[in-house]
mmCIF file of C-alpha atoms and ligand atoms in Angstrom:
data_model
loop_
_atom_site.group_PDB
_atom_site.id
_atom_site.type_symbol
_atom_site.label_atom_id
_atom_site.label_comp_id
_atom_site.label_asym_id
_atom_site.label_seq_id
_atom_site.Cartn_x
_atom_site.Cartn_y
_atom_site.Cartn_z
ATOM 1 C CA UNK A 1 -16.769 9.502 -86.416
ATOM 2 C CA UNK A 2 -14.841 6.196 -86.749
ATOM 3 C CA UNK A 3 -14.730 4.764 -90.188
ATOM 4 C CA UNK A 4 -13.014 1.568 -91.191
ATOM 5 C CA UNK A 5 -11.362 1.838 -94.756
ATOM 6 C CA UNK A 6 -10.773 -1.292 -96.937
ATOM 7 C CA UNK A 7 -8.597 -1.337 -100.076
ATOM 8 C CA UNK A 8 -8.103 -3.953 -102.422
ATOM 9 C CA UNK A 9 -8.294 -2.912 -106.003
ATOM 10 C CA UNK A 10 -4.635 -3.657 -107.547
ATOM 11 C CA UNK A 11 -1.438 -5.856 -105.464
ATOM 12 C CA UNK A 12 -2.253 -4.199 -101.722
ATOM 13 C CA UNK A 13 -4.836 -5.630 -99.345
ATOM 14 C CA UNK A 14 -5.565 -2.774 -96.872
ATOM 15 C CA UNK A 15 -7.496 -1.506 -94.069
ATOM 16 C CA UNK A 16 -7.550 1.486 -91.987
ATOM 17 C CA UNK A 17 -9.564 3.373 -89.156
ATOM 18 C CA UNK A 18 -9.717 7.223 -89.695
ATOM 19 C CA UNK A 19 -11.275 9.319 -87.385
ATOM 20 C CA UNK A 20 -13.047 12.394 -88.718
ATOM 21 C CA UNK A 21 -11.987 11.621 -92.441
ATOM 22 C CA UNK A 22 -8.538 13.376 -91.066
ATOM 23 C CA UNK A 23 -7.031 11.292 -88.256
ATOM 24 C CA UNK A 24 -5.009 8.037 -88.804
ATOM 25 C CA UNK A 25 -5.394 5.718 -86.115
ATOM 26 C CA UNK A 26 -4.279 2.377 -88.125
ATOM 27 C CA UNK A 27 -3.176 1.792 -91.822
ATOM 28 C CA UNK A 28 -2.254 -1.789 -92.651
ATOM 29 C CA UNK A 29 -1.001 -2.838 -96.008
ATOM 30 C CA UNK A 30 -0.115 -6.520 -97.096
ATOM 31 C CA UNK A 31 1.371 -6.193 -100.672
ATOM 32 C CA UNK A 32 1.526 -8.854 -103.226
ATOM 33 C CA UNK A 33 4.221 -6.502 -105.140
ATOM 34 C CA UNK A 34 7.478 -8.586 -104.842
ATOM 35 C CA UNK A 35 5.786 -11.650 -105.695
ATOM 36 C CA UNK A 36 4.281 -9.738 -109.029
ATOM 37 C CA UNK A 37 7.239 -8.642 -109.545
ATOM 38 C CA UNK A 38 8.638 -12.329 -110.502
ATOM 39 C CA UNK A 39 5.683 -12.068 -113.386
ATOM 40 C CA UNK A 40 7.029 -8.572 -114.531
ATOM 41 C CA UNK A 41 3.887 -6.931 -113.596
ATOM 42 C CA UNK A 42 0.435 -7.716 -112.036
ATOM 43 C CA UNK A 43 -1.280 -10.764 -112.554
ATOM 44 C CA UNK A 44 -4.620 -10.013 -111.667
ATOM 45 C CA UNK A 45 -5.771 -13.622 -110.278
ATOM 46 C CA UNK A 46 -2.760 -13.249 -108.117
ATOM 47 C CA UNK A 47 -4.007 -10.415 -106.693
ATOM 48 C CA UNK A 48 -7.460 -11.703 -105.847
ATOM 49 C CA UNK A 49 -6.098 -14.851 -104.344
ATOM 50 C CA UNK A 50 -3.184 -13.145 -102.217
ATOM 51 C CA UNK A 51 -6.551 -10.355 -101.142
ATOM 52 C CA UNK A 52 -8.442 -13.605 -99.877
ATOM 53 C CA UNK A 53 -5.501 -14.861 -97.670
ATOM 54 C CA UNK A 54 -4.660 -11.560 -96.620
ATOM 55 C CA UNK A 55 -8.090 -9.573 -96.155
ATOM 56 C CA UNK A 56 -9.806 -11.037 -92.440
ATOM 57 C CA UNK A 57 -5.715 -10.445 -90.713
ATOM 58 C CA UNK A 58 -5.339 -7.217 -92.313
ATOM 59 C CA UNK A 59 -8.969 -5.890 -91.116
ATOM 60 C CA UNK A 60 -8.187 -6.961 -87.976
ATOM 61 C CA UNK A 61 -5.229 -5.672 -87.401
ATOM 62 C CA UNK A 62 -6.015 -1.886 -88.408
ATOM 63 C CA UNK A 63 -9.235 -2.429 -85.948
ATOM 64 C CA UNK A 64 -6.143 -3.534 -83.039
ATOM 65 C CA UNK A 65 -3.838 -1.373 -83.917
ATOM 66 C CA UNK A 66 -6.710 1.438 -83.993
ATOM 67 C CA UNK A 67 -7.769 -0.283 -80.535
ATOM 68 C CA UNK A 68 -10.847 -0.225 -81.345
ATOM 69 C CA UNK A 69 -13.536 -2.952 -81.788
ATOM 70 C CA UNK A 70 -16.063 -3.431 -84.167
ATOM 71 C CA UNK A 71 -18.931 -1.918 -82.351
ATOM 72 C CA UNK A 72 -17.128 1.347 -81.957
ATOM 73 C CA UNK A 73 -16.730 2.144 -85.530
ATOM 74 C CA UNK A 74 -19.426 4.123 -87.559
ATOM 75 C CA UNK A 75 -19.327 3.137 -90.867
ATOM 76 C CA UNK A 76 -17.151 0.418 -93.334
ATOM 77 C CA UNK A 77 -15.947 2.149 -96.317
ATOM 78 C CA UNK A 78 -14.637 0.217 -99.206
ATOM 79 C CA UNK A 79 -12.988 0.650 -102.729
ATOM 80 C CA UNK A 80 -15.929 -0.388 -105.381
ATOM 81 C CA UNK A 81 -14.219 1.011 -108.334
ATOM 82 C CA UNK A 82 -11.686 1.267 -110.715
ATOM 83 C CA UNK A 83 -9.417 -1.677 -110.248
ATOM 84 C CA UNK A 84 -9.020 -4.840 -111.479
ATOM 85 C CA UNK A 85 -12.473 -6.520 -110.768
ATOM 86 C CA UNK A 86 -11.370 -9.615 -109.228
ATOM 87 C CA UNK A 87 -9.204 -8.029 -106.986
ATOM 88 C CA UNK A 88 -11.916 -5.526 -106.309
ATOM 89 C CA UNK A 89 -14.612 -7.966 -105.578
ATOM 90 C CA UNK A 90 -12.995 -9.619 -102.756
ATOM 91 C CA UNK A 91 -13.066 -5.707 -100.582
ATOM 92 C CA UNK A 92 -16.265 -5.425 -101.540
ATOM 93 C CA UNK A 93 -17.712 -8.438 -100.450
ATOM 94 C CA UNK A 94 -15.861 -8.609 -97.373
ATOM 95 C CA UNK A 95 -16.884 -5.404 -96.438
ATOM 96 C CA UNK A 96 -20.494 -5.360 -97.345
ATOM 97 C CA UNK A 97 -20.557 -9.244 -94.953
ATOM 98 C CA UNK A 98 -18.983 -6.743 -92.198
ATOM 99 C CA UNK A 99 -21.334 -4.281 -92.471
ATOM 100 C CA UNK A 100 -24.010 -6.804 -92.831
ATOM 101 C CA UNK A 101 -22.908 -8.469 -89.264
ATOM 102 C CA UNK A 102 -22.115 -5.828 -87.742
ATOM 103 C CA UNK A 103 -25.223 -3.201 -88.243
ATOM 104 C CA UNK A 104 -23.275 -0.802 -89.957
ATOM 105 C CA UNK A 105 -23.508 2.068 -92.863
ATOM 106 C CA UNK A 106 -21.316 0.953 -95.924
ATOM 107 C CA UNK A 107 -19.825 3.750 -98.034
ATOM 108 C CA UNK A 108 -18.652 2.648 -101.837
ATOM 109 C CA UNK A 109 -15.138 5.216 -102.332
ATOM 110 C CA UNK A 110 -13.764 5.342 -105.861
ATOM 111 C CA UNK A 111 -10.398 4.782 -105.679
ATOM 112 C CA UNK A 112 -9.269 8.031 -107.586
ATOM 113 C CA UNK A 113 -11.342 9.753 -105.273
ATOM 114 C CA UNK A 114 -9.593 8.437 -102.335
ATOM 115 C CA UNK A 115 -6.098 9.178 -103.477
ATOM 116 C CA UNK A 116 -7.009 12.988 -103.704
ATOM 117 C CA UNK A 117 -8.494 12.271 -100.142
ATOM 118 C CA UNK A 118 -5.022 11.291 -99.142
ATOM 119 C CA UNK A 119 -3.996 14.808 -99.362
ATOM 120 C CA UNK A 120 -6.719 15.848 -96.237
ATOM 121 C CA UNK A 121 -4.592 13.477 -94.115
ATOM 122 C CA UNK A 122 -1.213 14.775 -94.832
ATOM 123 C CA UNK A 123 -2.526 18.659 -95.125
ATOM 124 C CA UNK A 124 -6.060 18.807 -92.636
ATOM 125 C CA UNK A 125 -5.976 21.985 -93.407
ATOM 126 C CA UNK A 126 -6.938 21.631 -97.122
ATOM 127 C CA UNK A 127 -10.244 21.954 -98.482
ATOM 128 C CA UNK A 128 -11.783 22.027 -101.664
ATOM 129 C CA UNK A 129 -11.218 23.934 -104.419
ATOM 130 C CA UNK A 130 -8.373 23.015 -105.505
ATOM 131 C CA UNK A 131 -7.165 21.743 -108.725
ATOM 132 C CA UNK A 132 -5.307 18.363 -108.432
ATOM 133 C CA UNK A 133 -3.083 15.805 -110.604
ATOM 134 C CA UNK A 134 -3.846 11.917 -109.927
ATOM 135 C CA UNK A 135 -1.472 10.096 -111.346
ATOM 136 C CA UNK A 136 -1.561 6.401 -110.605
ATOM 137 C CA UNK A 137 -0.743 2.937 -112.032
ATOM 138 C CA UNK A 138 -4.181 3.242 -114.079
ATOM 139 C CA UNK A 139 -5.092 6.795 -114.819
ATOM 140 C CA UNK A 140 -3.193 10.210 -115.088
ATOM 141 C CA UNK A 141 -5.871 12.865 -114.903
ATOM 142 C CA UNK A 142 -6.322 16.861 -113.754
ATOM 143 C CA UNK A 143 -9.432 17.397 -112.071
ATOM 144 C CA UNK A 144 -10.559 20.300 -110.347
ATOM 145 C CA UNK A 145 -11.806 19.113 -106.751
ATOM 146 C CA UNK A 146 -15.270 21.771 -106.216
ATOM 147 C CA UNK A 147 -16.380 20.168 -103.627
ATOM 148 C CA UNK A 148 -15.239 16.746 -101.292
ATOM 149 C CA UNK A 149 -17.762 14.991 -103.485
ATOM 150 C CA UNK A 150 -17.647 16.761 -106.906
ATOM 151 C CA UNK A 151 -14.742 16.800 -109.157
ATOM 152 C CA UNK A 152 -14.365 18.212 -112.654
ATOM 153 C CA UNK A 153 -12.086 16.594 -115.347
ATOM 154 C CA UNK A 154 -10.040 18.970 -117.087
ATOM 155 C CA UNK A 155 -7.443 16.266 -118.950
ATOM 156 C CA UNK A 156 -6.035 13.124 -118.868
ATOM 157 C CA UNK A 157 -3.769 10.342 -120.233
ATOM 158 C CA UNK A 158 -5.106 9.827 -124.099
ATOM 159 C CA UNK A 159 -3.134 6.298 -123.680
ATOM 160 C CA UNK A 160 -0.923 4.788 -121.018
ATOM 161 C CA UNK A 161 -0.997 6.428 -117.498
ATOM 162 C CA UNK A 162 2.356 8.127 -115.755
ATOM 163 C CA UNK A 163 2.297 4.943 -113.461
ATOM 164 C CA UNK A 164 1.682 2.316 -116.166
ATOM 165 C CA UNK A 165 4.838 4.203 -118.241
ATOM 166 C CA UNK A 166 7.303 3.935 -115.801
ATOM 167 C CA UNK A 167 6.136 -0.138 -114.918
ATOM 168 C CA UNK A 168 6.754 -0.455 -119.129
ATOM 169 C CA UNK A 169 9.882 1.332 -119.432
ATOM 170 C CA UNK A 170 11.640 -0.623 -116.210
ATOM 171 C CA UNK A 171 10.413 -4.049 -117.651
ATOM 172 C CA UNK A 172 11.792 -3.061 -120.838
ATOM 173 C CA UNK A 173 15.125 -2.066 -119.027
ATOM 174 C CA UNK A 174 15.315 -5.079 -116.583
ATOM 175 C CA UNK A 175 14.840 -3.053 -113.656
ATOM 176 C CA UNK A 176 11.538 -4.906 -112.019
ATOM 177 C CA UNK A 177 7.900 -4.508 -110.917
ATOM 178 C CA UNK A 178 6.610 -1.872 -109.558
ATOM 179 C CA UNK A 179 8.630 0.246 -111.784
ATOM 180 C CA UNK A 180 8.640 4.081 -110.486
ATOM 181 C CA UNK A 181 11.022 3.450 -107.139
ATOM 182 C CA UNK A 182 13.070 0.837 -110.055
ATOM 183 C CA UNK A 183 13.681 3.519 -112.194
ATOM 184 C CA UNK A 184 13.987 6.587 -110.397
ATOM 185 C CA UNK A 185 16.658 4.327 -108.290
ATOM 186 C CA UNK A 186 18.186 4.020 -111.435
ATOM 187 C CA UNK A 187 18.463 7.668 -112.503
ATOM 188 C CA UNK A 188 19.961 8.782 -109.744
ATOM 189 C CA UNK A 189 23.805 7.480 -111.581
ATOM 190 C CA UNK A 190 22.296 8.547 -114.634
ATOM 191 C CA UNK A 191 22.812 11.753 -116.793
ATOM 192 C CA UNK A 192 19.796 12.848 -117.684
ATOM 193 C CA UNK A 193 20.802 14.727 -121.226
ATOM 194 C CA UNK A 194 22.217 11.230 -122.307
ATOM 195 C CA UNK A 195 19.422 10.397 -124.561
ATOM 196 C CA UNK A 196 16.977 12.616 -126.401
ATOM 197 C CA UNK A 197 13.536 11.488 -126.326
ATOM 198 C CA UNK A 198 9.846 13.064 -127.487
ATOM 199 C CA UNK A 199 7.720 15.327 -125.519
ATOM 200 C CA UNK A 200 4.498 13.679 -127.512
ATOM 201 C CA UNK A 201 2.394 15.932 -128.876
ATOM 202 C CA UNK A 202 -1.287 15.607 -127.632
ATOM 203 C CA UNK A 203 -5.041 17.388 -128.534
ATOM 204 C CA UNK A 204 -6.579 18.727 -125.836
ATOM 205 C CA UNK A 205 -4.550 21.506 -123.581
ATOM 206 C CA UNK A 206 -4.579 19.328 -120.791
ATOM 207 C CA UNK A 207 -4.008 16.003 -122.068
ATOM 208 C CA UNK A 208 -0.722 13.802 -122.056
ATOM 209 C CA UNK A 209 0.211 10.938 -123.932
ATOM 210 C CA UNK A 210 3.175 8.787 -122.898
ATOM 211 C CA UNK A 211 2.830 6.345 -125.508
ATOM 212 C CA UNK A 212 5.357 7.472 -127.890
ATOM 213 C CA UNK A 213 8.067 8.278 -124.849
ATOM 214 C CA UNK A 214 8.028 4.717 -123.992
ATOM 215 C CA UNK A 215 8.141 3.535 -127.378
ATOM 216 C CA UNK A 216 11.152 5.654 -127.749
ATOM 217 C CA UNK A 217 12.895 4.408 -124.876
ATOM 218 C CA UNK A 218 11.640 0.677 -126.765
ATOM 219 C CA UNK A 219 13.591 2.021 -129.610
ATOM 220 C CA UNK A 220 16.616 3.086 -128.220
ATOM 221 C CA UNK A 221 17.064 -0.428 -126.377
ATOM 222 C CA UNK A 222 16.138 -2.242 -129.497
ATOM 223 C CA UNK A 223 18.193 -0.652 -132.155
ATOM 224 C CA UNK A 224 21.230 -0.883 -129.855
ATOM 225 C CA UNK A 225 20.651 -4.463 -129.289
ATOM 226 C CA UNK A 226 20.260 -4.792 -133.323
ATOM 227 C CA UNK A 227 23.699 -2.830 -133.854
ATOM 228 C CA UNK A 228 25.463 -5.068 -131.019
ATOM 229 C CA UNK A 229 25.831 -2.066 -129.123
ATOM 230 C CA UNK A 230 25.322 -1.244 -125.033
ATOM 231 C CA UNK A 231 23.393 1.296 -123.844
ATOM 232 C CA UNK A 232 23.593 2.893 -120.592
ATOM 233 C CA UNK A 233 20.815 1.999 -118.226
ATOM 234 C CA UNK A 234 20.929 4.666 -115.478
ATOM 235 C CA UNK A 235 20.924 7.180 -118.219
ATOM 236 C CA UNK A 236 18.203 6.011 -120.128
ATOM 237 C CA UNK A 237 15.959 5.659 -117.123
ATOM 238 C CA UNK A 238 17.350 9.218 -115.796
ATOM 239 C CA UNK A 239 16.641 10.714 -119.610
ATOM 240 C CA UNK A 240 13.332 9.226 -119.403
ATOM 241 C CA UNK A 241 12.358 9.840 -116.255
ATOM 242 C CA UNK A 242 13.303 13.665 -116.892
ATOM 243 C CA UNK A 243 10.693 13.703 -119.687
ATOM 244 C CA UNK A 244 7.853 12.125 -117.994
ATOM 245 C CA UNK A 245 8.166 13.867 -114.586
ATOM 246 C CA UNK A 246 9.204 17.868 -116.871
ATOM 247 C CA UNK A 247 5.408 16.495 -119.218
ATOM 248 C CA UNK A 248 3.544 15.985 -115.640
ATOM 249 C CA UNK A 249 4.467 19.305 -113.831
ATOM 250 C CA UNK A 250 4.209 21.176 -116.745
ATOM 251 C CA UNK A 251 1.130 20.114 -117.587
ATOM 252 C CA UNK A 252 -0.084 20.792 -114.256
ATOM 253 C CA UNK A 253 1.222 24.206 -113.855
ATOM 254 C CA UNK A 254 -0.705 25.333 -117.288
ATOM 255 C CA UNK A 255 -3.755 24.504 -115.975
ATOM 256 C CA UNK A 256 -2.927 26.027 -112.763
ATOM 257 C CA UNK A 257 -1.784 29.061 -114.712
ATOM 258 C CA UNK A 258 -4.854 29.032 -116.873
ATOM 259 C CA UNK A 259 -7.110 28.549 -113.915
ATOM 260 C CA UNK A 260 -5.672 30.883 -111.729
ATOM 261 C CA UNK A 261 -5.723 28.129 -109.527
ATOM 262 C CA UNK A 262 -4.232 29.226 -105.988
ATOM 263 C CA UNK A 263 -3.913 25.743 -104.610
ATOM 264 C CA UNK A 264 -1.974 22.869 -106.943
ATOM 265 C CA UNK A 265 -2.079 19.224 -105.446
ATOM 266 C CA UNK A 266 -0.528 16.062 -106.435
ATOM 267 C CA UNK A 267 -1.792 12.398 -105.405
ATOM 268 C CA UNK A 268 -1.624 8.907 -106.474
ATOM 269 C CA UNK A 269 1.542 6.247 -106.519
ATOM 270 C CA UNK A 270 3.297 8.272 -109.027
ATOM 271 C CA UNK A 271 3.270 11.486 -106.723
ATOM 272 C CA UNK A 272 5.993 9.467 -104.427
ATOM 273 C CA UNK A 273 8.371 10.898 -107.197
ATOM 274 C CA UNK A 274 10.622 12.867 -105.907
ATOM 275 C CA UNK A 275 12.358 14.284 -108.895
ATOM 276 C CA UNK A 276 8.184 15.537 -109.824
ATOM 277 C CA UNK A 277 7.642 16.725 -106.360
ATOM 278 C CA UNK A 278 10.644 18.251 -106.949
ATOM 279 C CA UNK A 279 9.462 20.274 -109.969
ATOM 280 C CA UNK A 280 6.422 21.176 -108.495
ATOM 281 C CA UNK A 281 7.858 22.663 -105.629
ATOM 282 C CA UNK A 282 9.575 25.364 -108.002
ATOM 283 C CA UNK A 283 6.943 25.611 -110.743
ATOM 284 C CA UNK A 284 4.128 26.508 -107.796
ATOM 285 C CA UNK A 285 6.705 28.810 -105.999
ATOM 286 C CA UNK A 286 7.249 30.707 -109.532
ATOM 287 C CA UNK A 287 3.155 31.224 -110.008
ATOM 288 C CA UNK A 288 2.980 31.926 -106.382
ATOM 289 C CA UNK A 289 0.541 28.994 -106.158
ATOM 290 C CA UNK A 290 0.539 26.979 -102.568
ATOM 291 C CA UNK A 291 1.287 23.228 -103.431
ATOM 292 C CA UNK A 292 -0.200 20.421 -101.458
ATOM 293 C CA UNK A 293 1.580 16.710 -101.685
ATOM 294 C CA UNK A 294 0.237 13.428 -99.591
ATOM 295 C CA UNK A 295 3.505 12.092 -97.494
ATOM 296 C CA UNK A 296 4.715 9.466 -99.194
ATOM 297 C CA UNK A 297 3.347 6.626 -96.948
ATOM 298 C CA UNK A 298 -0.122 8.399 -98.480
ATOM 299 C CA UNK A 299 0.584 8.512 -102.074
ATOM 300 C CA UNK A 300 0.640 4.707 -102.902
ATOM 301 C CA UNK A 301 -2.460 2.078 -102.400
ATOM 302 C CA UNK A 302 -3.099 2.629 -98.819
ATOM 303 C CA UNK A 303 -7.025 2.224 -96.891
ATOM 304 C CA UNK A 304 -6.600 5.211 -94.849
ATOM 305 C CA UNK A 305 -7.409 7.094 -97.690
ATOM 306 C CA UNK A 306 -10.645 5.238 -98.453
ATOM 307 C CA UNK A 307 -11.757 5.864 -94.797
ATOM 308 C CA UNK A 308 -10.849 9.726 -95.224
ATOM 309 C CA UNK A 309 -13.114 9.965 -98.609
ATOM 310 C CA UNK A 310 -15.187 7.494 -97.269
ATOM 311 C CA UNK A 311 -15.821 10.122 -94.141
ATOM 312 C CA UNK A 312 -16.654 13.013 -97.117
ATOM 313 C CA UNK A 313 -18.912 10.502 -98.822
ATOM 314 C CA UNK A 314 -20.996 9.374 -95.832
ATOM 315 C CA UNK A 315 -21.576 13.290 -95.105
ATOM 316 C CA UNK A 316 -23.029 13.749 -98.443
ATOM 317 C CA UNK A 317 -25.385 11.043 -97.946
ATOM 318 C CA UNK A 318 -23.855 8.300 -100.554
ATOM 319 C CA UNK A 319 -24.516 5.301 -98.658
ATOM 320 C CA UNK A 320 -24.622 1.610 -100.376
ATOM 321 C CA UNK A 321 -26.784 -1.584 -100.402
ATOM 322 C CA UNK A 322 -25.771 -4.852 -100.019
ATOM 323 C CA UNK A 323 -26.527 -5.135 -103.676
ATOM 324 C CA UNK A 324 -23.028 -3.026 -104.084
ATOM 325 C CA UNK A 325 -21.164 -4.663 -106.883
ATOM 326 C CA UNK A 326 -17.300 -3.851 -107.736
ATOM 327 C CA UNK A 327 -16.636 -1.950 -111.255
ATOM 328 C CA UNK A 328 -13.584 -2.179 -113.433
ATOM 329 C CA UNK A 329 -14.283 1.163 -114.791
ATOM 330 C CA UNK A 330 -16.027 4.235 -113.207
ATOM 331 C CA UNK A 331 -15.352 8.202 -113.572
ATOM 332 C CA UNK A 332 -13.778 10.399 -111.334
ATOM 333 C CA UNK A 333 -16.933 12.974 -111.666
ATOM 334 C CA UNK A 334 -19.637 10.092 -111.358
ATOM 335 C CA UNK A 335 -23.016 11.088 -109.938
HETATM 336 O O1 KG4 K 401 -1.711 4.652 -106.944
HETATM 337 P P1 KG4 K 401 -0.932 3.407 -107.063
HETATM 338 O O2 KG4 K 401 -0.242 2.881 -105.840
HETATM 339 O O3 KG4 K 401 -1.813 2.250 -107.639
HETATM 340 C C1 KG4 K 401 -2.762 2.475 -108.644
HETATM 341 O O4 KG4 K 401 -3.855 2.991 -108.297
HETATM 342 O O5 KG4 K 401 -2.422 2.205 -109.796
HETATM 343 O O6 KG4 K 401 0.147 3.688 -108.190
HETATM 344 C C2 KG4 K 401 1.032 2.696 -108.584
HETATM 345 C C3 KG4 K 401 1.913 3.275 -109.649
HETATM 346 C C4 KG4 K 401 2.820 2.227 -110.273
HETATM 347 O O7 KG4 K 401 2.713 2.323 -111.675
HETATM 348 C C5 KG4 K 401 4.195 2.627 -109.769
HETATM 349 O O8 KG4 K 401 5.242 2.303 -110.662
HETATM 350 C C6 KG4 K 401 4.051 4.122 -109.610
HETATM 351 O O9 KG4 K 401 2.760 4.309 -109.115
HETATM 352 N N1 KG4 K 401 5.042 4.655 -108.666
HETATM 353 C C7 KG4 K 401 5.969 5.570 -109.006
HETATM 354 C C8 KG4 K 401 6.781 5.760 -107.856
HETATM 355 N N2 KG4 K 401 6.307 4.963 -106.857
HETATM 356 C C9 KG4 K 401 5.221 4.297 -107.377
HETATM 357 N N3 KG4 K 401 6.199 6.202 -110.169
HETATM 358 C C10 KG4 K 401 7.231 7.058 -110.210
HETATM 359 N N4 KG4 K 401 8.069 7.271 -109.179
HETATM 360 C C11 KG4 K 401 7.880 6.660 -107.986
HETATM 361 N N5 KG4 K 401 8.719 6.891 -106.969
HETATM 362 ZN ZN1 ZN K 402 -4.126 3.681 -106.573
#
């Protein structure tokens, strides 16, 4: 089965086909990241306009590149939720007129939903259960995957996500939009024990916070600037980037431990890390636990990854009208 993937709920306009909800035949992405990053961050009307000019090329490349028309795909999956809604809106109404014109199913993917399906691309072998750590620009959660469809949450962010941390902490160190590569480029000439900052105590087992770690980092850069003084940027962002990455693996590894979990995964833009996949890699090799990570083409906004949940979604019958409308805001385990 043929399914046609389209992504466009933050800075990348993209479209894939994926065969079988495992095989890649396209994935295009047109990113509006370097020009955000002259703003510091995302400007969400940006977005949406950069989606319109970009959307028709994109779609028709992946179909090209896929060499494949129209007619000879199944279904048109698209992103209807979380994002930013204008962004969001524009993939959802260009897919539902495709659909429309061309005869065929549409399948609404959540987004979180489709970055844990990035992990059946890079790893066809892996099937649900397994107990998984999203960690994106937006949201930082552990779910337990039951089924393709059907997804527990165990804990999440109580504040900022992983994603949404590191973007904070490299504006507030001058290192540029999107922050993660910026600061873990950084931290490579950086000593790590240079600064001492919180692990941030959280309710809820499973929970993080990362609130007061960036407002530490905030601190450190503003009393130095009060007392005249320099800091080292490398180090901060390696110290920093230590924390984050040691709160996200261990966090994981609990409820792994806790769960008895045998499979761990890690998806979204923040599992491109490598100092997290890093940890992981040891932590799951101490419980004996088999860890699954998307490649790194897979871990960031991509549409291949719609089309692969999209594939899991059309088998359990969720199929949309062309009354679909885009959400800002939707859970991981909606029915
Ligand atoms: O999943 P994603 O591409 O978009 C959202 O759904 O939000 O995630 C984007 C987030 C950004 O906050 C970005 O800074 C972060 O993922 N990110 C990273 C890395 N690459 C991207 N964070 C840490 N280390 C990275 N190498
Ligand atoms: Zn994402």
């Amino acid at each position: 089965m043929y399914i046609l993937g389209i992504e466009s709920s933050c800075d990348e306009t993209a479209a894939a086909v994926v065969k079988d909800g495992t095989q890649v035949l396209s994935s295009v992405i047109a990113s509006s990241a370097q020009e955000q990053n002259l703003y510091g961050g995302v400007v969400p009307e940006i977005a949406s306009r950069r989606h319109i000019e970009h959307i028709s090329t994109t779609v028709r490349q992946a179909l090209e590149q896929a060499n494949l028309t129209m007619e000879q795909i199944d279904a048109v999956a698209v992103t209807f939720a979380p994002g930013l809604i204008g962004a969001v809106l524009v993939g959802v109404n260009f897919a539902k007129g495709l659909a429309y014109a061309s005869g065929k199913p549409l399948i609404p993917v959540h987004h979180l939903r489709g970055h844990v399906a990035a992990l059946y691309l890079s790893h066809p072998q892996l099937k649900p259960p397994f107990l998984c750590m999203v960690a994106s620009g937006g949201h930082s959660h552990i779910v337990k995957v039951t089924d393709y469809t059907k997804f527990e949450v165990l804990g999440r962010t109580v504040d900022d996500a992983a994603g949404e941390a590191f973007d904070k902490v490299s504006r507030t160190l001058g290192l540029g939009y999107p922050g993660g590569p910026a600061v873990s480029k950084a931290a490579q000439q950086g000593n790590r024990n240079a600064y001492k900052l919180p692990t941030p105590h959280v309710e809820g087992r499973y929970n993080v916070s990362f609130s007061g770690l960036k407002t530490a980092v905030m601190n450190v850069v503003n009393q130095a600037e009060m007392k005249g003084e320099s800091i080292s940027v490398c180090d901060l962002a390696a110290s920093f980037e230590w924390r984050i990455t040691e709160i996200l693996s261990e966090k994981l590894l609990l409820a792994a431990k806790d769960t008895n979990a045998p499979v761990i995964c890690l998806a979204g833009g923040v599992a491109a890390n490598h100092l997290l996949r890093e940890q992981l890699e040891k932590g799951a090799a101490k419980i004996k636990a088999e860890l699954c990570m998307p490649e790194l083409k897979y871990c960031g906004d991509n549409a291949a990854m719609i089309a692969a949940q999209g594939y899991y979604e059309y088998l359990a019958g969720n199929i949309g009208g062309l009354d679909l409308n885009g959400l800002a805001t939707l859970p991981i385990d909606y029915q």
